Every structure is written in C-alpha cells, then in structure tokens.
Amino acid sequence: KINSPLEAYKYLPQTNCGECGEPTCMAFASKLIDRSGKTENCPPLVKEKKYAKKLAELDRLLAPEIRQVTIGVGERAANIGGDDVLYRHKLTFFNKTKMFFDVSDSMEEAALIERVKKIADFKKFYVGRNLLIDGVAIRAASNDPAKFAAAVKKVAEVGLPMIFCSFNPAVLKAGLEVAKDKNPLLYAANKDNWKEVGELALEYKVPVVVSAFNDLDALKTLAKTFAEAGIKDIVLDPGTYPTGKGLKDTFTNFLKIRRAGIMGDTEIAYPIMALPLTAWMAGIADPVSASYWETVMASVFTIRYGDIMILHSMEPYAVLPEVHLAETIYTDPRTPVSVDGGMYKVGAPDKDSPVFFTTNFALTYYTVESDISANGIVCWLLAVDTDGIGVEAAAAGGQLNSAKVKDAFEKAGFDLKTDTNHNTLIIPGLSARLQGDLEDTLGAKVMVGPMDSGRIPGWIEKNWPP
Ligand code: SF4
C-alpha cells in the first residue's frame, strides 16, 4: 500500500509529457494518491509495453483496503466499498452508503409498477445536488422462478441497479436470465446454497452477497471460499438484528469486520450490507414505529460501516433523514461544498431590485437563496468565491474582504452604478465589519442586512427601498 505522491511517482514514466492533463508526473502522482486521478489517465503507462509491470504493481498498491464493488450498469451504477480508513477525518469515506428499497414479486403488477416508479422518481434537492434512491431490491416472496423473472423484467425497465433476494438458486437464475446484462447483486449465498449461488455468480459474472447470521467465522469462510473460486465482487451480510441486544451484536459485528479489513485482513475486506427492513419483521405492529426503528437502524449503519442497505418505508419522514445522513457522512471533509462564484438572479430582477451578497459555501448560498425565493423576494444575489468558506469564518480569516467583493462584481460583469438605479449593496450581518471598506472600494451605499438570512423578509419590509 502506498500513501505518498513520491512513492506513486516511482511507478510513473517520469517524462512530464503532459498527456494526462497535468504539468508533471509528480502532479499526477498526487492525484492518484487523493483518488481524483486514475492510472488509466496516463496514456504512456497504459499503452507502452515496457511499463506493463509497473502499471500492474501500481494498480495493486493503489487499490483501496476495502474492495470496491459495482452493482448495475450505466450512469446509475452503484459503487460500494472502496474505503481506506476507519475514521473519516483520516482521509475521507468513499462511495456513499447505497439505499435500495424493496418490492416483492407477489405484489399486484399495478402496485409493483407504482412502487418502482416512486423509488425511481424520488429526488430531493439539497445544497446544489439531487439526493436520489440508489436501487430496487426484489424479494422473491413467491419462491416461484417464473413469477420472480416477471417481476425482474418489470423492475429492469426503470434502469436502476437491482438486488435479487432469494436463497433459492433456481429463482436467482430465472432473474438472471431476464436481466443478464444488468449486473444485479445476488442476495444471498449461505451455508446451504453457497455452491449453486457461487456458480451463478461466476457464470453470469455478477456480484454476490455471502450471508451468515451473527457468525463471523462462517461469514469469513464463505467469503474466502468464494474468493478462492475466482469470485471477486463479494458483499458481506453478517445479519441485522432489528432491536435490543441483538442490534448491539450486529453493530459490534460491523465494527469487527471493517476494522479487520482496514487493518489488512484481505479475506474479509469487502463492503458490508445492512438490512434495516428487518424492523418490519420484529413484531412491531404500528407502521410508524416500524418506520421509526428502520430509520434509526439505517442511521446507525450509515455511520458505522454499512456500504449498502435494503429498506422498506418510503414515507418522507423515513427516507429524508436516511438520504441526508448518508450525504453528510460521505461529504469529503477535505473539500468544502461550494457553488460557482458569480451573480445569480432570484426571480426576474430589474434595476430597482435589491442586491445581496453571500459566499460560495454551498450550504450558506442555498440557505440564503431559499430564504429569499421562498418569501417571493426578487433580487440579485452575488456569490463571492471564498474557496467554499462561510461568511463569518471567511470574514475573520481574510478570504472575504472588500477587494474580493469588488473582484466578484467585476468578474460577473455587474456594475452597481449602471446596472441598478440605487447603487446599493446589502451585506450579510455577519460581515458588518466590511461596511466602511466596501463603501470606499465600490463607491456605493452599503447596508448591513440581518445576521440570519431567515430574517431577510422582515428586514426588506422595513428597509427597502433604501
Ligand atoms: Fe507523466 Fe503520464 Fe502524465 Fe505524461 S501522462 S505527465 S508520463 S503521468
């Protein structure tokens, strides 16, 4: 395993030819280490035979501790695993926890289509990106190969990655026959069916879950057997107890597996599957309580170390916290989430509309934007590029100053004197200290707005027009 650009550099051609888009091989080596670049982006390394050995060795050394497994195909293919650390602050976590929601092959066709459509259409806009549901898990409740194949055919039409859920190899095979090219995940091989399910994974070249309920030795043995048979894309299911002491055992199992994998036990260094939908099988009669427990379990295993999970409740109060938490935990702490700097329109502003600014930290920008737009305020909103740092920290740290704001106006091609009738800028209350400087630098009237963008509507009512 290599961790520094200098070590990766040793395996590169060292000609600084620039074909990878980087000025030097050392710059490219840095990208390999932080995983923003791949060896395939260095054409000489890939094409020239004399580098073949170095390429193979470099790929081996750069491989993450936890194997990355891909489910599905195309744009919506879901990558899971691929982590190198136990704690996010040590690097970052890669490949956000993937959420698959279940359908059953015993559902009426209309209900099945409606639920699959709901899963595929789920979309929540959050700080500049859409949070989506990642795939569909098809449960073979009927245990009938023909029925299961018919359900798979219907679900495959939406193009999301799929998990085939059955311990019956004949059922799994029927599903694979109608979705040969979709790269579904097979759930699951256990102590009874491992031979047949393993053969299916090899024959159809698809990823597969090995499952042993609360028995890590058996789980490891299954994974080892599959790896020795040539199956590379393995996912581990140590079982998910829904409540009580059992849930604690499950949590401990997840910790043990991931710790062993990161510490170099390659026999168990695979992504882990959690099954929060077991909350529905724990005898909780009230559906709201079952949804609640399912969401609690999803949260626990998003934080520790569920790479993929199967869920049931599609209620917004269950899905929204689940997808938000995964997005938060897997945000790269090395890179602030930012929007492009520039002038944005909220509504259709004209020369009499107020002009605000904020920084390009995505959370700040979208909070301000939604507080303004949700209250029907039509305005100009300048996002000043502070490398993705929020207003208060940027004003204190020097990334936000009057020269930066002037520069942002110039880059946006917006002149307060000619593009507005009021020559006025409203600044965030948290950057009040810049008021005097900004008036001098911009030659404009500068008003200090509220500390909190939620108070902009009340502020505008009292203070605008100036
Ligand atoms: Fe170096 Fe390869 Fe990039 Fe050329 S393409 S500069 S050899 S890393």
Short mmCIF file of C-alpha atoms and ligand atoms in Angstrom, two decimals:
data_model
loop_
_atom_site.label_atom_id
_atom_site.label_comp_id
_atom_site.label_asym_id
_atom_site.label_seq_id
_atom_site.Cartn_x
_atom_site.Cartn_y
_atom_site.Cartn_z
CA LYS A 1 0.00 0.00 0.00
CA ILE A 2 1.37 3.43 -0.85
CA ASN A 3 0.31 6.70 0.71
CA SER A 4 2.53 9.43 -0.70
CA PRO A 5 2.87 11.03 -4.15
CA LEU A 6 6.61 10.35 -4.08
CA GLU A 7 6.01 6.59 -3.79
CA ALA A 8 3.47 6.64 -6.65
CA TYR A 9 5.83 8.76 -8.77
CA LYS A 10 8.37 5.92 -8.81
CA TYR A 11 5.98 3.84 -10.93
CA LEU A 12 5.20 6.58 -13.49
CA PRO A 13 7.15 7.17 -16.75
CA GLN A 14 8.62 10.40 -15.28
CA THR A 15 8.72 12.17 -18.67
CA ASN A 16 6.38 15.05 -17.73
CA CYS A 17 4.78 14.72 -21.18
CA GLY A 18 1.52 16.33 -20.01
CA GLU A 19 -0.77 13.86 -21.81
CA CYS A 20 -2.70 13.24 -18.59
CA GLY A 21 -3.58 16.93 -18.38
CA GLU A 22 -1.14 17.56 -15.52
CA PRO A 23 2.06 19.56 -15.98
CA THR A 24 4.25 16.93 -14.31
CA CYS A 25 4.24 13.28 -13.36
CA MET A 26 4.52 14.36 -9.71
CA ALA A 27 1.29 16.37 -10.00
CA PHE A 28 -0.38 13.30 -11.50
CA ALA A 29 1.02 11.15 -8.67
CA SER A 30 -0.68 13.49 -6.15
CA LYS A 31 -3.98 12.95 -7.95
CA LEU A 32 -3.52 9.19 -7.76
CA ILE A 33 -2.99 9.39 -4.02
CA ASP A 34 -6.06 11.54 -3.33
CA ARG A 35 -8.02 9.36 -5.82
CA SER A 36 -9.01 12.23 -8.09
CA GLY A 37 -6.95 10.56 -10.86
CA LYS A 38 -6.67 7.01 -12.20
CA THR A 39 -3.70 5.20 -13.72
CA GLU A 40 -5.68 4.75 -16.95
CA ASN A 41 -5.41 8.54 -17.46
CA CYS A 42 -1.66 8.25 -18.11
CA PRO A 43 -1.53 7.10 -21.78
CA PRO A 44 2.18 6.14 -21.88
CA LEU A 45 1.80 3.98 -18.77
CA VAL A 46 -1.18 2.16 -20.24
CA LYS A 47 -0.04 1.87 -23.87
CA GLU A 48 3.69 1.19 -23.70
CA LYS A 49 4.54 -2.43 -23.06
CA LYS A 50 7.68 -1.62 -21.10
CA TYR A 51 5.50 -0.13 -18.32
CA ALA A 52 3.09 -3.09 -18.06
CA LYS A 53 4.69 -4.50 -14.92
CA LYS A 54 4.85 -1.10 -13.22
CA LEU A 55 1.21 -0.42 -14.10
CA ALA A 56 0.07 -3.74 -12.60
CA GLU A 57 2.11 -3.14 -9.46
CA LEU A 58 0.89 0.46 -9.12
CA ASP A 59 -2.74 -0.61 -9.51
CA ARG A 60 -2.22 -3.23 -6.82
CA LEU A 61 -0.59 -0.77 -4.44
CA LEU A 62 -3.23 1.90 -5.01
CA ALA A 63 -6.19 -0.47 -4.53
CA PRO A 64 -8.31 0.54 -1.53
CA GLU A 65 -8.21 -1.64 1.58
CA ILE A 66 -11.91 -2.46 1.20
CA ARG A 67 -12.74 -3.80 -2.22
CA GLN A 68 -14.95 -1.61 -4.38
CA VAL A 69 -17.91 -3.46 -5.86
CA THR A 70 -20.16 -2.15 -8.65
CA ILE A 71 -23.87 -3.02 -8.90
CA GLY A 72 -25.86 -2.23 -12.04
CA VAL A 73 -24.66 -0.63 -15.24
CA GLY A 74 -24.53 2.77 -16.90
CA GLU A 75 -24.89 6.17 -15.31
CA ARG A 76 -26.83 4.92 -12.28
CA ALA A 77 -24.43 2.03 -11.49
CA ALA A 78 -23.83 1.94 -7.74
CA ASN A 79 -20.27 1.68 -6.40
CA ILE A 80 -19.93 0.48 -2.83
CA GLY A 81 -16.95 -0.08 -0.53
CA GLY A 82 -13.57 1.28 -1.61
CA ASP A 83 -12.64 2.73 1.78
CA ASP A 84 -9.16 3.07 3.23
CA VAL A 85 -9.81 4.41 6.71
CA LEU A 86 -11.90 3.72 9.80
CA TYR A 87 -12.46 7.38 10.60
CA ARG A 88 -13.49 9.96 8.06
CA HIS A 89 -11.14 12.68 9.34
CA LYS A 90 -8.13 10.49 8.48
CA LEU A 91 -8.85 10.86 4.74
CA THR A 92 -12.47 10.70 3.62
CA PHE A 93 -15.05 7.98 3.13
CA PHE A 94 -15.60 6.99 -0.48
CA ASN A 95 -18.82 5.73 -2.09
CA LYS A 96 -21.77 6.91 -0.04
CA THR A 97 -23.97 4.21 1.54
CA LYS A 98 -26.33 2.98 -1.17
CA MET A 99 -30.04 2.75 -0.32
CA PHE A 100 -32.11 0.08 -2.06
CA PHE A 101 -35.86 -0.15 -1.38
CA ASP A 102 -37.71 -3.44 -1.57
CA VAL A 103 -40.50 -4.70 -3.78
CA SER A 104 -41.97 -8.18 -3.77
CA ASP A 105 -42.70 -10.45 -6.71
CA SER A 106 -46.04 -11.21 -5.06
CA MET A 107 -47.31 -7.65 -5.48
CA GLU A 108 -50.06 -6.95 -7.98
CA GLU A 109 -48.49 -5.68 -11.20
CA ALA A 110 -50.01 -2.19 -10.90
CA ALA A 111 -48.82 -1.84 -7.29
CA LEU A 112 -45.35 -3.09 -8.24
CA ILE A 113 -45.05 -0.59 -11.10
CA GLU A 114 -46.31 2.23 -8.89
CA ARG A 115 -43.79 1.47 -6.12
CA VAL A 116 -40.87 1.09 -8.53
CA LYS A 117 -41.80 4.40 -10.15
CA LYS A 118 -41.92 6.04 -6.72
CA ILE A 119 -38.44 4.71 -5.96
CA ALA A 120 -37.06 5.83 -9.33
CA ASP A 121 -38.69 9.28 -9.14
CA PHE A 122 -37.55 10.12 -5.61
CA LYS A 123 -35.48 13.28 -5.72
CA LYS A 124 -34.57 15.78 -3.01
CA PHE A 125 -32.63 18.91 -3.87
CA TYR A 126 -30.01 19.54 -1.21
CA VAL A 127 -27.17 22.09 -1.31
CA GLY A 128 -26.84 22.06 -5.05
CA ARG A 129 -27.37 18.38 -5.76
CA ASN A 130 -30.20 15.92 -6.03
CA LEU A 131 -30.34 13.17 -3.42
CA LEU A 132 -31.69 10.00 -5.03
CA ILE A 133 -32.60 6.45 -4.09
CA ASP A 134 -29.99 4.09 -5.49
CA GLY A 135 -31.82 0.94 -6.48
CA VAL A 136 -34.52 -1.68 -6.08
CA ALA A 137 -34.29 -4.91 -4.08
CA ILE A 138 -36.67 -7.53 -5.48
CA ARG A 139 -37.78 -10.07 -2.86
CA ALA A 140 -38.84 -13.46 -4.17
CA ALA A 141 -41.74 -13.84 -1.74
CA SER A 142 -43.40 -16.29 -4.12
CA ASN A 143 -40.32 -18.54 -4.38
CA ASP A 144 -41.56 -19.11 -7.94
CA PRO A 145 -38.89 -18.67 -10.67
CA ALA A 146 -41.41 -17.58 -13.32
CA LYS A 147 -43.07 -15.02 -11.05
CA PHE A 148 -39.70 -13.67 -9.97
CA ALA A 149 -38.48 -13.36 -13.57
CA ALA A 150 -41.64 -11.45 -14.49
CA ALA A 151 -41.08 -9.00 -11.60
CA VAL A 152 -37.42 -8.54 -12.55
CA LYS A 153 -38.43 -7.76 -16.13
CA LYS A 154 -40.78 -5.01 -14.95
CA VAL A 155 -38.29 -3.51 -12.47
CA ALA A 156 -35.43 -3.60 -15.00
CA GLU A 157 -37.35 -1.19 -17.23
CA VAL A 158 -36.60 1.78 -14.93
CA GLY A 159 -32.83 1.27 -15.30
CA LEU A 160 -31.92 1.34 -11.59
CA PRO A 161 -29.43 -1.16 -10.11
CA MET A 162 -31.14 -4.24 -8.66
CA ILE A 163 -30.65 -6.74 -5.84
CA PHE A 164 -32.19 -10.18 -6.35
CA CYS A 165 -33.32 -11.50 -2.96
CA SER A 166 -33.77 -15.24 -2.64
CA PHE A 167 -31.95 -18.19 -1.12
CA ASN A 168 -33.31 -20.37 -3.92
CA PRO A 169 -30.72 -20.69 -6.75
CA ALA A 170 -33.43 -21.58 -9.29
CA VAL A 171 -35.22 -18.30 -8.54
CA LEU A 172 -31.99 -16.28 -8.78
CA LYS A 173 -31.15 -17.99 -12.10
CA ALA A 174 -34.57 -17.12 -13.53
CA GLY A 175 -33.98 -13.47 -12.65
CA LEU A 176 -30.50 -13.50 -14.16
CA GLU A 177 -31.83 -14.96 -17.40
CA VAL A 178 -34.07 -11.93 -18.00
CA ALA A 179 -31.52 -9.36 -16.78
CA LYS A 180 -28.23 -10.85 -17.96
CA ASP A 181 -26.66 -7.51 -18.86
CA LYS A 182 -27.84 -5.54 -15.79
CA ASN A 183 -25.17 -6.67 -13.31
CA PRO A 184 -27.54 -7.23 -10.36
CA LEU A 185 -26.35 -8.15 -6.87
CA LEU A 186 -27.36 -11.65 -5.77
CA TYR A 187 -28.66 -11.92 -2.22
CA ALA A 188 -27.56 -14.35 -0.94
CA ALA A 189 -25.25 -17.33 -0.62
CA ASN A 190 -25.42 -19.03 2.76
CA LYS A 191 -24.19 -22.29 4.30
CA ASP A 192 -26.90 -24.27 2.49
CA ASN A 193 -26.84 -22.90 -1.06
CA TRP A 194 -23.32 -21.44 -1.44
CA LYS A 195 -22.21 -23.89 -4.10
CA GLU A 196 -25.08 -23.20 -6.52
CA VAL A 197 -25.19 -19.45 -5.85
CA GLY A 198 -21.41 -19.21 -6.25
CA GLU A 199 -21.68 -20.96 -9.61
CA LEU A 200 -24.34 -18.45 -10.70
CA ALA A 201 -22.10 -15.52 -9.70
CA LEU A 202 -19.27 -17.00 -11.75
CA GLU A 203 -21.41 -17.94 -14.75
CA TYR A 204 -23.19 -14.57 -15.02
CA LYS A 205 -20.23 -12.53 -13.74
CA VAL A 206 -22.32 -10.67 -11.15
CA PRO A 207 -21.58 -9.52 -7.59
CA VAL A 208 -22.87 -11.68 -4.76
CA VAL A 209 -23.68 -11.36 -1.04
CA VAL A 210 -22.41 -14.03 1.35
CA SER A 211 -24.59 -14.32 4.43
CA ALA A 212 -24.05 -15.89 7.85
CA PHE A 213 -26.29 -14.69 10.65
CA ASN A 214 -24.25 -13.41 13.61
CA ASP A 215 -21.42 -15.86 12.84
CA LEU A 216 -18.31 -14.04 11.64
CA ASP A 217 -16.21 -17.21 11.31
CA ALA A 218 -18.75 -18.75 8.96
CA LEU A 219 -19.02 -15.46 7.06
CA LYS A 220 -15.27 -15.27 6.59
CA THR A 221 -15.10 -18.91 5.48
CA LEU A 222 -17.77 -18.29 2.85
CA ALA A 223 -16.01 -15.15 1.57
CA LYS A 224 -12.68 -16.98 1.45
CA THR A 225 -14.19 -19.93 -0.42
CA PHE A 226 -15.77 -17.61 -2.99
CA ALA A 227 -12.54 -15.61 -3.44
CA GLU A 228 -10.58 -18.82 -4.00
CA ALA A 229 -13.14 -19.88 -6.61
CA GLY A 230 -12.41 -16.66 -8.52
CA ILE A 231 -15.34 -14.53 -7.37
CA LYS A 232 -14.03 -11.04 -6.72
CA ASP A 233 -17.13 -8.93 -6.16
CA ILE A 234 -18.32 -10.07 -2.77
CA VAL A 235 -20.54 -8.25 -0.25
CA LEU A 236 -20.81 -9.37 3.38
CA ASP A 237 -24.07 -9.82 5.27
CA PRO A 238 -23.38 -10.59 8.94
CA GLY A 239 -27.14 -10.43 9.64
CA THR A 240 -29.09 -7.49 11.04
CA TYR A 241 -30.97 -7.93 14.31
CA PRO A 242 -33.80 -5.41 14.45
CA THR A 243 -33.85 -4.35 18.11
CA GLY A 244 -32.47 -4.82 21.61
CA LYS A 245 -29.27 -6.64 22.49
CA GLY A 246 -29.20 -8.26 19.06
CA LEU A 247 -28.86 -4.87 17.42
CA LYS A 248 -25.83 -4.21 19.60
CA ASP A 249 -24.33 -7.52 18.41
CA THR A 250 -24.92 -6.52 14.80
CA PHE A 251 -23.24 -3.16 15.42
CA THR A 252 -20.25 -4.93 17.01
CA ASN A 253 -20.03 -7.30 14.04
CA PHE A 254 -19.90 -4.39 11.61
CA LEU A 255 -17.09 -2.79 13.62
CA LYS A 256 -15.10 -6.04 13.80
CA ILE A 257 -15.42 -6.71 10.07
CA ARG A 258 -14.42 -3.22 8.99
CA ARG A 259 -11.58 -2.96 11.47
CA ALA A 260 -10.15 -6.29 10.30
CA GLY A 261 -10.50 -5.26 6.65
CA ILE A 262 -8.79 -1.89 7.10
CA MET A 263 -6.04 -3.49 9.19
CA GLY A 264 -5.16 -5.75 6.27
CA ASP A 265 -7.23 -8.93 6.64
CA THR A 266 -7.97 -9.26 2.92
CA GLU A 267 -10.20 -12.30 3.45
CA ILE A 268 -12.89 -10.06 4.93
CA ALA A 269 -12.08 -6.72 3.26
CA TYR A 270 -15.38 -6.36 1.42
CA PRO A 271 -18.35 -3.97 1.55
CA ILE A 272 -20.95 -4.73 4.24
CA MET A 273 -24.71 -4.94 3.80
CA ALA A 274 -27.20 -3.83 6.47
CA LEU A 275 -30.87 -4.77 6.42
CA PRO A 276 -32.84 -2.10 8.32
CA LEU A 277 -36.04 -3.51 6.81
CA THR A 278 -35.82 -6.27 9.42
CA ALA A 279 -37.52 -3.66 11.69
CA TRP A 280 -40.71 -4.70 9.89
CA MET A 281 -40.16 -8.32 10.92
CA ALA A 282 -39.64 -7.62 14.62
CA GLY A 283 -43.29 -7.80 15.56
CA ILE A 284 -43.78 -4.03 15.74
CA ALA A 285 -47.44 -3.65 14.86
CA ASP A 286 -47.60 0.11 14.33
CA PRO A 287 -46.19 1.06 10.88
CA VAL A 288 -44.99 4.46 12.13
CA SER A 289 -42.96 2.77 14.88
CA ALA A 290 -41.56 0.24 12.40
CA SER A 291 -40.55 3.10 10.07
CA TYR A 292 -39.00 4.89 13.02
CA TRP A 293 -36.89 1.86 14.01
CA GLU A 294 -35.93 1.23 10.42
CA THR A 295 -34.67 4.82 10.14
CA VAL A 296 -32.77 4.54 13.42
CA MET A 297 -31.08 1.35 12.16
CA ALA A 298 -30.30 2.93 8.78
CA SER A 299 -28.68 5.87 10.59
CA VAL A 300 -26.59 3.63 12.86
CA PHE A 301 -25.26 1.61 9.93
CA THR A 302 -24.68 4.62 7.71
CA ILE A 303 -22.35 5.93 10.39
CA ARG A 304 -20.73 2.53 11.09
CA TYR A 305 -19.99 0.90 8.29
CA GLY A 306 -22.93 -0.14 6.15
CA ASP A 307 -21.99 0.24 2.50
CA ILE A 308 -25.34 -0.86 1.13
CA MET A 309 -28.74 -1.39 2.75
CA ILE A 310 -32.19 -2.64 1.97
CA LEU A 311 -35.08 -0.57 3.31
CA HIS A 312 -38.84 -0.66 3.14
CA SER A 313 -40.57 2.52 4.33
CA MET A 314 -41.00 5.10 1.58
CA GLU A 315 -42.54 7.64 3.94
CA PRO A 316 -40.80 11.02 3.61
CA TYR A 317 -40.12 11.09 7.38
CA ALA A 318 -38.08 7.89 6.92
CA VAL A 319 -36.39 8.44 3.55
CA LEU A 320 -35.36 12.08 4.02
CA PRO A 321 -33.21 11.60 7.16
CA GLU A 322 -31.68 8.46 5.63
CA VAL A 323 -30.51 10.09 2.40
CA HIS A 324 -29.47 13.30 4.18
CA LEU A 325 -27.35 11.49 6.72
CA ALA A 326 -25.56 9.44 4.06
CA GLU A 327 -24.84 12.63 2.10
CA THR A 328 -23.44 14.31 5.22
CA ILE A 329 -21.26 11.44 6.42
CA TYR A 330 -19.78 10.92 2.97
CA THR A 331 -19.09 14.58 2.19
CA ASP A 332 -15.36 14.88 1.63
CA PRO A 333 -14.01 16.86 4.62
CA ARG A 334 -11.02 17.94 2.51
CA THR A 335 -13.16 19.85 0.04
CA PRO A 336 -15.75 22.43 1.14
CA VAL A 337 -19.00 22.01 -0.76
CA SER A 338 -19.24 25.08 -2.94
CA VAL A 339 -21.17 26.70 -5.77
CA ASP A 340 -19.58 28.64 -8.62
CA GLY A 341 -18.89 32.25 -7.75
CA GLY A 342 -20.94 34.76 -9.77
CA MET A 343 -24.12 36.79 -9.94
CA TYR A 344 -27.35 34.82 -9.61
CA LYS A 345 -30.89 36.00 -10.27
CA VAL A 346 -33.65 35.18 -7.79
CA GLY A 347 -36.84 35.61 -9.82
CA ALA A 348 -36.59 38.18 -12.61
CA PRO A 349 -34.76 41.13 -11.03
CA ASP A 350 -34.51 44.57 -12.64
CA LYS A 351 -32.66 47.81 -11.91
CA ASP A 352 -34.77 48.54 -8.82
CA SER A 353 -34.26 45.11 -7.22
CA PRO A 354 -32.05 44.78 -4.16
CA VAL A 355 -28.55 43.32 -4.48
CA PHE A 356 -27.28 40.92 -1.80
CA PHE A 357 -24.07 39.01 -1.49
CA THR A 358 -23.08 35.86 0.30
CA THR A 359 -20.17 33.44 -0.05
CA ASN A 360 -19.94 30.41 -2.31
CA PHE A 361 -20.11 27.88 0.57
CA ALA A 362 -22.97 25.75 -0.80
CA LEU A 363 -24.83 25.42 2.48
CA THR A 364 -24.77 29.20 3.01
CA TYR A 365 -25.64 30.01 -0.59
CA TYR A 366 -28.64 27.68 -0.83
CA THR A 367 -29.92 28.68 2.62
CA VAL A 368 -29.86 32.36 1.65
CA GLU A 369 -31.28 31.64 -1.80
CA SER A 370 -34.16 29.58 -0.44
CA ASP A 371 -34.95 32.07 2.37
CA ILE A 372 -35.18 34.79 -0.27
CA SER A 373 -37.04 32.91 -3.01
CA ALA A 374 -39.48 31.17 -0.63
CA ASN A 375 -40.60 34.63 0.51
CA GLY A 376 -41.14 35.94 -3.01
CA ILE A 377 -38.28 38.45 -2.87
CA VAL A 378 -36.94 39.23 -6.34
CA CYS A 379 -33.28 40.23 -6.23
CA TRP A 380 -29.70 39.85 -7.41
CA LEU A 381 -27.52 37.54 -5.33
CA LEU A 382 -23.75 37.64 -5.69
CA ALA A 383 -21.86 34.51 -4.58
CA VAL A 384 -18.34 35.63 -3.68
CA ASP A 385 -15.74 32.90 -4.16
CA THR A 386 -14.19 32.31 -0.72
CA ASP A 387 -12.99 28.77 -1.51
CA GLY A 388 -16.25 27.44 -0.13
CA ILE A 389 -15.93 29.04 3.32
CA GLY A 390 -18.97 30.51 5.10
CA VAL A 391 -19.46 34.26 5.68
CA GLU A 392 -18.37 34.57 9.31
CA ALA A 393 -15.26 32.37 9.01
CA ALA A 394 -14.26 33.94 5.67
CA ALA A 395 -14.63 37.49 7.02
CA ALA A 396 -12.50 36.56 10.03
CA GLY A 397 -9.93 34.60 8.01
CA GLY A 398 -9.45 37.17 5.25
CA GLN A 399 -10.98 35.13 2.41
CA LEU A 400 -13.82 37.66 2.34
CA ASN A 401 -12.78 41.30 2.05
CA SER A 402 -13.75 44.37 0.05
CA ALA A 403 -11.26 43.60 -2.74
CA LYS A 404 -12.75 40.10 -3.15
CA VAL A 405 -16.27 41.52 -3.38
CA LYS A 406 -15.18 44.11 -5.95
CA ASP A 407 -13.43 41.39 -7.93
CA ALA A 408 -16.58 39.23 -7.81
CA PHE A 409 -18.69 42.11 -9.20
CA GLU A 410 -16.16 42.69 -11.97
CA LYS A 411 -15.96 39.00 -12.91
CA ALA A 412 -19.76 38.83 -13.00
CA GLY A 413 -19.81 41.92 -15.27
CA PHE A 414 -22.20 43.67 -12.86
CA ASP A 415 -21.79 47.36 -12.01
CA LEU A 416 -23.89 48.68 -9.14
CA LYS A 417 -23.79 52.20 -10.61
CA THR A 418 -25.07 51.31 -14.07
CA ASP A 419 -26.93 48.03 -13.54
CA THR A 420 -29.10 49.33 -10.68
CA ASN A 421 -30.99 52.57 -10.04
CA HIS A 422 -29.99 52.60 -6.36
CA ASN A 423 -26.21 51.89 -6.33
CA THR A 424 -26.72 49.95 -3.09
CA LEU A 425 -25.38 46.66 -1.77
CA ILE A 426 -26.90 44.73 1.16
CA ILE A 427 -24.27 42.73 3.03
CA PRO A 428 -24.73 39.86 5.50
CA GLY A 429 -24.88 40.97 9.16
CA LEU A 430 -22.01 38.56 9.87
CA SER A 431 -19.73 40.65 7.65
CA ALA A 432 -20.79 44.03 9.09
CA ARG A 433 -17.14 44.92 9.73
CA LEU A 434 -16.63 45.26 5.95
CA GLN A 435 -19.21 48.04 5.56
CA GLY A 436 -16.85 51.04 5.55
CA ASP A 437 -14.22 49.37 3.40
CA LEU A 438 -16.81 48.25 0.90
CA GLU A 439 -18.32 51.74 0.58
CA ASP A 440 -14.84 53.11 -0.23
CA THR A 441 -13.92 50.28 -2.60
CA LEU A 442 -17.20 50.06 -4.50
CA GLY A 443 -18.23 53.72 -4.34
CA ALA A 444 -21.70 52.51 -3.41
CA LYS A 445 -24.07 52.70 -0.46
CA VAL A 446 -23.63 49.59 1.71
CA MET A 447 -26.42 48.49 4.06
CA VAL A 448 -25.90 45.85 6.75
CA GLY A 449 -28.55 43.14 6.47
CA PRO A 450 -29.61 40.71 9.19
CA MET A 451 -27.26 38.17 10.81
CA ASP A 452 -29.54 35.35 9.76
CA SER A 453 -30.92 35.05 6.23
CA GLY A 454 -34.24 33.84 7.68
CA ARG A 455 -34.78 37.45 8.78
CA ILE A 456 -34.24 38.95 5.32
CA PRO A 457 -38.00 39.18 4.54
CA GLY A 458 -38.69 41.26 7.68
CA TRP A 459 -35.58 43.34 7.05
CA ILE A 460 -36.62 44.07 3.46
CA GLU A 461 -40.09 45.11 4.57
CA LYS A 462 -38.62 47.74 6.90
CA ASN A 463 -35.61 48.91 4.88
CA TRP A 464 -36.32 48.56 1.17
CA PRO A 465 -36.37 50.65 -0.97
CA PRO A 466 -33.45 52.47 0.65
FE1 SF4 B 1 3.66 11.76 -16.53
FE2 SF4 B 1 1.93 10.03 -17.57
FE3 SF4 B 1 1.15 12.48 -17.05
FE4 SF4 B 1 2.88 12.04 -19.03
S1 SF4 B 1 0.76 11.33 -18.92
S2 SF4 B 1 2.96 13.67 -17.44
S3 SF4 B 1 4.03 10.37 -18.22
S4 SF4 B 1 1.82 10.99 -15.56
#
